[in-house]
PDB file of C-alpha atoms in Angstrom:
ATOM      1  CA  VAL Q   1      27.627  13.961  -6.830  1.00 74.00           C
ATOM      2  CA  PRO Q   2      31.263  12.694  -5.806  1.00 80.00           C
ATOM      3  CA  GLN Q   3      33.523  11.913  -8.979  1.00 82.00           C
ATOM      4  CA  GLY Q   4      32.597   8.237  -9.723  1.00 81.00           C
ATOM      5  CA  VAL Q   5      29.437   8.213  -8.514  1.00 87.00           C
ATOM      6  CA  VAL Q   6      26.499   6.970 -11.002  1.00 87.00           C
ATOM      7  CA  LEU Q   7      22.870   8.058  -9.513  1.00 90.00           C
ATOM      8  CA  LYS Q   8      20.108   6.712 -11.790  1.00 90.00           C
ATOM      9  CA  ASP Q   9      16.151   7.230 -11.256  1.00 90.00           C
ATOM     10  CA  MET Q  10      14.209   4.384 -10.438  1.00 86.00           C
ATOM     11  CA  ASP Q  11      10.656   6.366 -11.592  1.00 82.00           C
ATOM     12  CA  GLY Q  12       9.083   4.482 -14.351  1.00 82.00           C
ATOM     13  CA  ALA Q  13      12.234   2.454 -14.180  1.00 85.00           C
ATOM     14  CA  LEU Q  14      11.434  -0.280 -11.779  1.00 84.00           C
ATOM     15  CA  SER Q  15      12.029  -3.307 -13.901  1.00 89.00           C
ATOM     16  CA  GLN Q  16      15.494  -2.454 -15.002  1.00 91.00           C
ATOM     17  CA  VAL Q  17      16.783  -1.877 -11.606  1.00 91.00           C
ATOM     18  CA  PRO Q  18      18.250  -5.387 -11.337  1.00 90.00           C
ATOM     19  CA  GLY Q  19      20.005  -5.157 -15.069  1.00 92.00           C
ATOM     20  CA  TRP Q  20      21.063  -2.141 -13.283  1.00 92.00           C
ATOM     21  CA  VAL Q  21      22.576  -3.970 -10.139  1.00 92.00           C
ATOM     22  CA  THR Q  22      24.159  -6.556 -11.919  1.00 91.00           C
ATOM     23  CA  ASP Q  23      26.191  -4.666 -15.077  1.00 91.00           C
ATOM     24  CA  ALA Q  24      27.720  -2.051 -11.973  1.00 90.00           C
ATOM     25  CA  ARG Q  25      28.625  -5.884 -10.136  1.00 88.00           C
ATOM     26  CA  LYS Q  26      30.344  -7.144 -13.203  1.00 90.00           C
ATOM     27  CA  SER Q  27      32.325  -3.629 -13.472  1.00 89.00           C
ATOM     28  CA  THR Q  28      32.905  -3.737  -9.278  1.00 88.00           C
ATOM     29  CA  GLN Q  29      31.163  -0.921  -8.083  1.00 88.00           C
ATOM     30  CA  ARG Q  30      29.407  -0.857  -5.294  1.00 89.00           C
ATOM     31  CA  VAL Q  31      25.212  -0.326  -5.473  1.00 90.00           C
ATOM     32  CA  ALA Q  32      22.969   1.407  -3.192  1.00 91.00           C
ATOM     33  CA  ILE Q  33      19.444   1.564  -3.700  1.00 89.00           C
ATOM     34  CA  LEU Q  34      17.743   4.127  -1.786  1.00 86.00           C
ATOM     35  CA  ALA Q  35      13.328   3.910  -1.018  1.00 80.00           C
ATOM     36  CA  THR Q  36      11.094   4.943   1.503  1.00 71.00           C
ATOM     37  CA  GLY Q  37       9.815   2.807   4.271  1.00 66.00           C
ATOM     38  CA  ASP Q  38      10.040  -0.494   4.903  1.00 76.00           C
ATOM     39  CA  PRO Q  39      11.981  -2.357   2.317  1.00 80.00           C
ATOM     40  CA  LEU Q  40      10.275  -5.843   3.234  1.00 80.00           C
ATOM     41  CA  CYS Q  41       6.684  -4.675   4.000  1.00 76.00           C
ATOM     42  CA  HIS Q  42       5.300  -4.370   0.716  1.00 71.00           C
ATOM     43  CA  GLY Q  43       8.724  -2.805  -0.113  1.00 76.00           C
ATOM     44  CA  LEU Q  44      11.027  -3.063  -2.985  1.00 84.00           C
ATOM     45  CA  ALA Q  45      13.507  -4.870  -1.342  1.00 87.00           C
ATOM     46  CA  SER Q  46      11.531  -8.135  -1.548  1.00 84.00           C
ATOM     47  CA  TRP Q  47      11.060  -7.910  -4.643  1.00 84.00           C
ATOM     48  CA  LEU Q  48      14.998  -7.465  -5.040  1.00 89.00           C
ATOM     49  CA  ALA Q  49      15.796 -10.623  -3.749  1.00 88.00           C
ATOM     50  CA  GLY Q  50      13.463 -12.522  -5.885  1.00 88.00           C
ATOM     51  CA  LYS Q  51      15.643 -10.420  -9.168  1.00 90.00           C
ATOM     52  CA  LEU Q  52      19.066 -10.878  -7.613  1.00 89.00           C
ATOM     53  CA  ASN Q  53      21.366 -13.131  -4.996  1.00 86.00           C
ATOM     54  CA  PRO Q  54      19.433 -12.607  -1.997  1.00 85.00           C
ATOM     55  CA  ASP Q  55      22.904 -12.678  -0.034  1.00 86.00           C
ATOM     56  CA  ASP Q  56      23.981 -10.301  -2.180  1.00 85.00           C
ATOM     57  CA  LEU Q  57      21.754  -7.921  -0.456  1.00 87.00           C
ATOM     58  CA  GLU Q  58      22.257  -5.850   3.110  1.00 88.00           C
ATOM     59  CA  ILE Q  59      18.934  -4.409   3.833  1.00 87.00           C
ATOM     60  CA  HIS Q  60      19.217  -0.949   6.307  1.00 83.00           C
ATOM     61  CA  PRO Q  61      15.371  -0.522   6.887  1.00 81.00           C
ATOM     62  CA  ALA Q  62      14.579   2.997   8.418  1.00 80.00           C
ATOM     63  CA  LEU Q  63      11.041   4.231  10.444  1.00 84.00           C
ATOM     64  CA  SER Q  64       8.683   2.528   7.913  1.00 87.00           C
ATOM     65  CA  THR Q  65       5.800   4.417   6.785  1.00 89.00           C
ATOM     66  CA  LEU Q  66       3.210   2.690   8.708  1.00 93.00           C
ATOM     67  CA  GLN Q  67       5.109   3.039  11.936  1.00 92.00           C
ATOM     68  CA  LEU Q  68       4.845   6.770  10.535  1.00 93.00           C
ATOM     69  CA  ALA Q  69       1.118   6.887   9.850  1.00 95.00           C
ATOM     70  CA  PHE Q  70       0.065   5.311  13.255  1.00 96.00           C
ATOM     71  CA  ALA Q  71       2.132   6.936  15.320  1.00 96.00           C
ATOM     72  CA  ARG Q  72      -0.042  10.587  13.316  1.00 96.00           C
ATOM     73  CA  PHE Q  73      -2.725   8.947  13.685  1.00 97.00           C
ATOM     74  CA  LYS Q  74      -2.346   7.973  17.731  1.00 96.00           C
ATOM     75  CA  GLN Q  75      -3.114   4.818  16.888  1.00 95.00           C
ATOM     76  CA  ALA Q  76      -2.098   1.153  18.165  1.00 94.00           C
ATOM     77  CA  TRP Q  77      -2.052  -1.278  15.147  1.00 94.00           C
ATOM     78  CA  GLN Q  78      -1.272  -4.665  16.461  1.00 93.00           C
ATOM     79  CA  ASP Q  79      -4.597  -5.744  15.271  1.00 94.00           C
ATOM     80  CA  VAL Q  80      -4.477  -4.164  11.687  1.00 96.00           C
ATOM     81  CA  LYS Q  81      -4.187  -6.283   8.476  1.00 97.00           C
ATOM     82  CA  ILE Q  82      -1.116  -4.748   6.441  1.00 95.00           C
ATOM     83  CA  ALA Q  83      -2.408  -5.400   2.659  1.00 94.00           C
ATOM     84  CA  SER Q  84      -1.551  -3.137  -0.716  1.00 90.00           C
ATOM     85  CA  CYS Q  85      -3.067  -2.043  -3.625  1.00 89.00           C
ATOM     86  CA  HIS Q  86      -0.424  -0.193  -4.937  1.00 83.00           C
ATOM     87  CA  SER Q  87       0.810  -0.598  -9.053  1.00 71.00           C
ATOM     88  CA  ARG Q  88      -2.104  -2.953  -9.803  1.00 69.00           C
ATOM     89  CA  ASP Q  89      -4.314  -0.900 -11.721  1.00 81.00           C
ATOM     90  CA  ALA Q  90      -7.207  -2.870 -13.075  1.00 80.00           C
ATOM     91  CA  GLY Q  91      -9.729   0.107 -12.923  1.00 92.00           C
ATOM     92  CA  GLU Q  92     -12.789   0.936 -10.670  1.00 95.00           C
ATOM     93  CA  TRP Q  93     -13.960  -1.905  -8.629  1.00 94.00           C
ATOM     94  CA  PHE Q  94     -17.683  -3.869  -9.324  1.00 91.00           C
ATOM     95  CA  ALA Q  95     -18.800  -6.366  -8.342  1.00 88.00           C
ATOM     96  CA  GLY Q  96     -18.030  -9.727  -9.191  1.00 89.00           C
ATOM     97  CA  ALA Q  97     -14.103  -8.714  -9.625  1.00 91.00           C
ATOM     98  CA  THR Q  98     -11.480 -12.296  -9.688  1.00 90.00           C
ATOM     99  CA  PRO Q  99      -8.409 -12.124  -8.138  1.00 90.00           C
ATOM    100  CA  ASP Q 100      -5.959 -10.017 -11.129  1.00 89.00           C
ATOM    101  CA  HIS Q 101      -7.996  -7.033 -10.265  1.00 92.00           C
ATOM    102  CA  GLY Q 102      -5.871  -4.776  -8.357  1.00 90.00           C
ATOM    103  CA  LEU Q 103      -8.388  -3.493  -5.250  1.00 94.00           C
ATOM    104  CA  TYR Q 104      -8.918  -7.814  -4.946  1.00 93.00           C
ATOM    105  CA  PRO Q 105      -6.694  -8.268  -2.080  1.00 91.00           C
ATOM    106  CA  ALA Q 106      -7.261  -5.142  -0.268  1.00 94.00           C
ATOM    107  CA  MET Q 107     -11.377  -5.938  -0.779  1.00 95.00           C
ATOM    108  CA  ARG Q 108     -10.822  -9.204   0.492  1.00 94.00           C
ATOM    109  CA  ALA Q 109      -8.464  -7.608   3.841  1.00 95.00           C
ATOM    110  CA  ILE Q 110     -11.532  -5.190   4.011  1.00 95.00           C
ATOM    111  CA  ALA Q 111     -14.202  -8.566   4.196  1.00 94.00           C
ATOM    112  CA  GLN Q 112     -12.233 -10.165   6.666  1.00 94.00           C
ATOM    113  CA  HIS Q 113     -10.846  -7.869   9.428  1.00 95.00           C
ATOM    114  CA  SER Q 114     -12.283  -4.543  10.281  1.00 95.00           C
ATOM    115  CA  LYS Q 115      -9.131  -2.695  10.486  1.00 97.00           C
ATOM    116  CA  VAL Q 116      -6.998  -3.056   7.456  1.00 98.00           C
ATOM    117  CA  ALA Q 117      -3.889   0.110   6.681  1.00 97.00           C
ATOM    118  CA  LEU Q 118      -3.382  -0.054   2.786  1.00 96.00           C
ATOM    119  CA  PHE Q 119      -0.202   0.950   1.096  1.00 93.00           C
ATOM    120  CA  THR Q 120      -2.057   2.943  -2.362  1.00 93.00           C
ATOM    121  CA  GLY Q 121      -0.760   4.378  -5.734  1.00 90.00           C
ATOM    122  CA  PRO Q 122      -1.622   7.204  -8.121  1.00 90.00           C
ATOM    123  CA  GLU Q 123      -4.182   4.875  -9.660  1.00 91.00           C
ATOM    124  CA  ASN Q 124      -5.646   2.966  -6.695  1.00 94.00           C
ATOM    125  CA  ASN Q 125      -5.909   5.854  -4.402  1.00 96.00           C
ATOM    126  CA  PRO Q 126      -7.809   6.268  -1.176  1.00 97.00           C
ATOM    127  CA  ALA Q 127     -10.757   8.080  -3.680  1.00 97.00           C
ATOM    128  CA  ARG Q 128     -10.873   4.944  -5.903  1.00 97.00           C
ATOM    129  CA  LEU Q 129     -10.844   2.483  -2.944  1.00 97.00           C
ATOM    130  CA  ALA Q 130     -14.028   4.148  -0.903  1.00 98.00           C
ATOM    131  CA  ARG Q 131     -15.554   4.206  -4.145  1.00 97.00           C
ATOM    132  CA  ALA Q 132     -15.005   0.879  -4.066  1.00 96.00           C
ATOM    133  CA  LEU Q 133     -16.271   0.002  -0.268  1.00 97.00           C
ATOM    134  CA  ILE Q 134     -19.358   2.085  -0.934  1.00 96.00           C
ATOM    135  CA  SER Q 135     -19.264  -0.804  -4.299  1.00 94.00           C
ATOM    136  CA  ALA Q 136     -19.330  -3.502  -1.969  1.00 94.00           C
ATOM    137  CA  GLY Q 137     -21.605  -2.481   0.760  1.00 93.00           C
ATOM    138  CA  TYR Q 138     -19.494  -1.523   3.366  1.00 95.00           C
ATOM    139  CA  ASP Q 139     -21.212   2.074   3.698  1.00 95.00           C
ATOM    140  CA  GLU Q 140     -20.382   2.764   7.473  1.00 96.00           C
ATOM    141  CA  ALA Q 141     -16.341   2.138   6.859  1.00 97.00           C
ATOM    142  CA  ARG Q 142     -14.285   5.044   7.255  1.00 98.00           C
ATOM    143  CA  LEU Q 143     -10.868   6.341   6.338  1.00 98.00           C
ATOM    144  CA  SER Q 144      -7.894   7.776   7.262  1.00 98.00           C
ATOM    145  CA  VAL Q 145      -5.109   9.266   4.702  1.00 98.00           C
ATOM    146  CA  ALA Q 146      -1.601   9.885   5.690  1.00 98.00           C
ATOM    147  CA  CYS Q 147      -0.262  11.461   2.803  1.00 98.00           C
ATOM    148  CA  ARG Q 148       3.471  12.975   2.119  1.00 96.00           C
ATOM    149  CA  LEU Q 149       5.091  12.059   5.341  1.00 94.00           C
ATOM    150  CA  GLN Q 150       7.871  13.393   6.475  1.00 92.00           C
ATOM    151  CA  GLN Q 151       7.494  15.778   3.959  1.00 94.00           C
ATOM    152  CA  ALA Q 152       6.917  20.251   4.484  1.00 97.00           C
ATOM    153  CA  ASP Q 153       3.575  19.586   3.261  1.00 97.00           C
ATOM    154  CA  GLU Q 154       2.460  16.142   5.288  1.00 97.00           C
ATOM    155  CA  VAL Q 155      -1.341  16.009   6.174  1.00 98.00           C
ATOM    156  CA  LEU Q 156      -3.388  13.358   7.907  1.00 98.00           C
ATOM    157  CA  PHE Q 157      -6.966  13.211   7.101  1.00 98.00           C
ATOM    158  CA  GLN Q 158      -8.712  11.190  10.109  1.00 97.00           C
ATOM    159  CA  GLY Q 159     -12.005   9.270  10.040  1.00 97.00           C
ATOM    160  CA  ILE Q 160     -13.697  10.122   6.922  1.00 98.00           C
ATOM    161  CA  PRO Q 161     -16.908   9.044   5.913  1.00 98.00           C
ATOM    162  CA  VAL Q 162     -16.169   7.061   2.855  1.00 98.00           C
ATOM    163  CA  ALA Q 163     -19.301   8.760   1.056  1.00 98.00           C
ATOM    164  CA  GLU Q 164     -17.032  11.952   1.402  1.00 98.00           C
ATOM    165  CA  ALA Q 165     -14.020  10.203   0.635  1.00 98.00           C
ATOM    166  CA  ALA Q 166     -14.998   9.059  -2.494  1.00 98.00           C
ATOM    167  CA  THR Q 167     -15.533  12.270  -3.975  1.00 97.00           C
ATOM    168  CA  MET Q 168     -11.490  13.546  -2.719  1.00 98.00           C
ATOM    169  CA  SER Q 169      -8.333  14.213  -4.068  1.00 97.00           C
ATOM    170  CA  PHE Q 170      -5.329  13.213  -1.337  1.00 98.00           C
ATOM    171  CA  PRO Q 171      -1.350  14.133  -1.953  1.00 97.00           C
ATOM    172  CA  GLU Q 172       0.775  11.532  -3.446  1.00 94.00           C
ATOM    173  CA  PRO Q 173       1.834   9.120  -2.257  1.00 93.00           C
ATOM    174  CA  ASN Q 174      -0.156   8.274   0.926  1.00 96.00           C
ATOM    175  CA  VAL Q 175      -1.336   5.166   3.080  1.00 96.00           C
ATOM    176  CA  VAL Q 176      -5.028   4.574   4.034  1.00 98.00           C
ATOM    177  CA  LEU Q 177      -6.548   3.217   7.650  1.00 98.00           C
ATOM    178  CA  VAL Q 178      -9.596   1.100   6.688  1.00 98.00           C
ATOM    179  CA  GLN Q 179     -11.759   0.779   9.648  1.00 97.00           C
ATOM    180  CA  ARG Q 180     -15.455  -1.127  10.111  1.00 95.00           C
ATOM    181  CA  PRO Q 181     -17.226  -0.828  13.172  1.00 90.00           C
ATOM    182  CA  PRO Q 182     -15.996  -4.336  14.382  1.00 77.00           C
ATOM    183  CA  GLU Q 183     -19.547  -5.100  15.449  1.00 60.00           C
ATOM    184  CA  ALA Q 184     -21.247  -4.790  11.633  1.00 50.00           C
ATOM    185  CA  ARG Q 185     -22.058  -8.132  10.391  1.00 53.00           C
ATOM    186  CA  ARG Q 186     -23.039  -9.080   6.561  1.00 53.00           C
ATOM    187  CA  PRO Q 187     -25.691 -11.074   6.019  1.00 51.00           C
ATOM    188  CA  ALA Q 188     -25.564 -14.576   6.287  1.00 51.00           C
ATOM    189  CA  PHE Q 189     -27.046 -15.226   2.405  1.00 49.00           C
ATOM    190  CA  GLY Q 190     -26.702 -13.042  -0.689  1.00 52.00           C
ATOM    191  CA  LEU Q 191     -22.856 -12.875   0.109  1.00 57.00           C
ATOM    192  CA  ASP Q 192     -20.666 -11.867  -3.029  1.00 60.00           C
ATOM    193  CA  ASP Q 193     -17.301 -14.564  -3.533  1.00 62.00           C
ATOM    194  CA  LEU Q 194     -15.686 -11.755  -1.959  1.00 58.00           C
ATOM    195  CA  GLU Q 195     -17.043 -12.189   1.129  1.00 57.00           C
ATOM    196  CA  TYR Q 196     -15.794 -15.799   1.486  1.00 54.00           C
ATOM    197  CA  ILE Q 197     -12.657 -17.453   3.063  1.00 49.00           C
ATOM    198  CA  GLN Q 198     -11.118 -19.194  -0.605  1.00 51.00           C
TER     199      GLN Q 198
END
């Protein structure tokens, strides 16, 4: 580390980052924040812009996690709905879950779209997501999971049935593509509230 450079680890300390930036700037230090993926697609820059003056931010995106994942899957993704269930742990999915449940945005997107790309987290991982899909009646769904992209131990799982994915362990971090057959239709009666546009 060059002289005068201070390194701080954001793991488990995200709420402190805006304070670190503010303090460093008061001391006329320059600040660089490094994060993976696209910082403005469910990323750190969106959150920081709400905590700091956005005009003071200079954002340099890298190749996004989703670009990499879909390149590895060899699939086009212009028709994919993007959602996130990262860092919103509320336990396992259950019928009647409300919008404050960590999986609600993901399940809502899946109810409305046949292809959904999801940013996951250690709690809301692919196995929990698969169990949620089974619980919601999406037994026909398949998961593709891109794990540890651009690392030496990168691994892909493609087109796994949800019943199989529900019991698997996937290396972190990862992103998930949920695919349901476009022709799969839900019954016109007996739907959960989640199924309706609200």
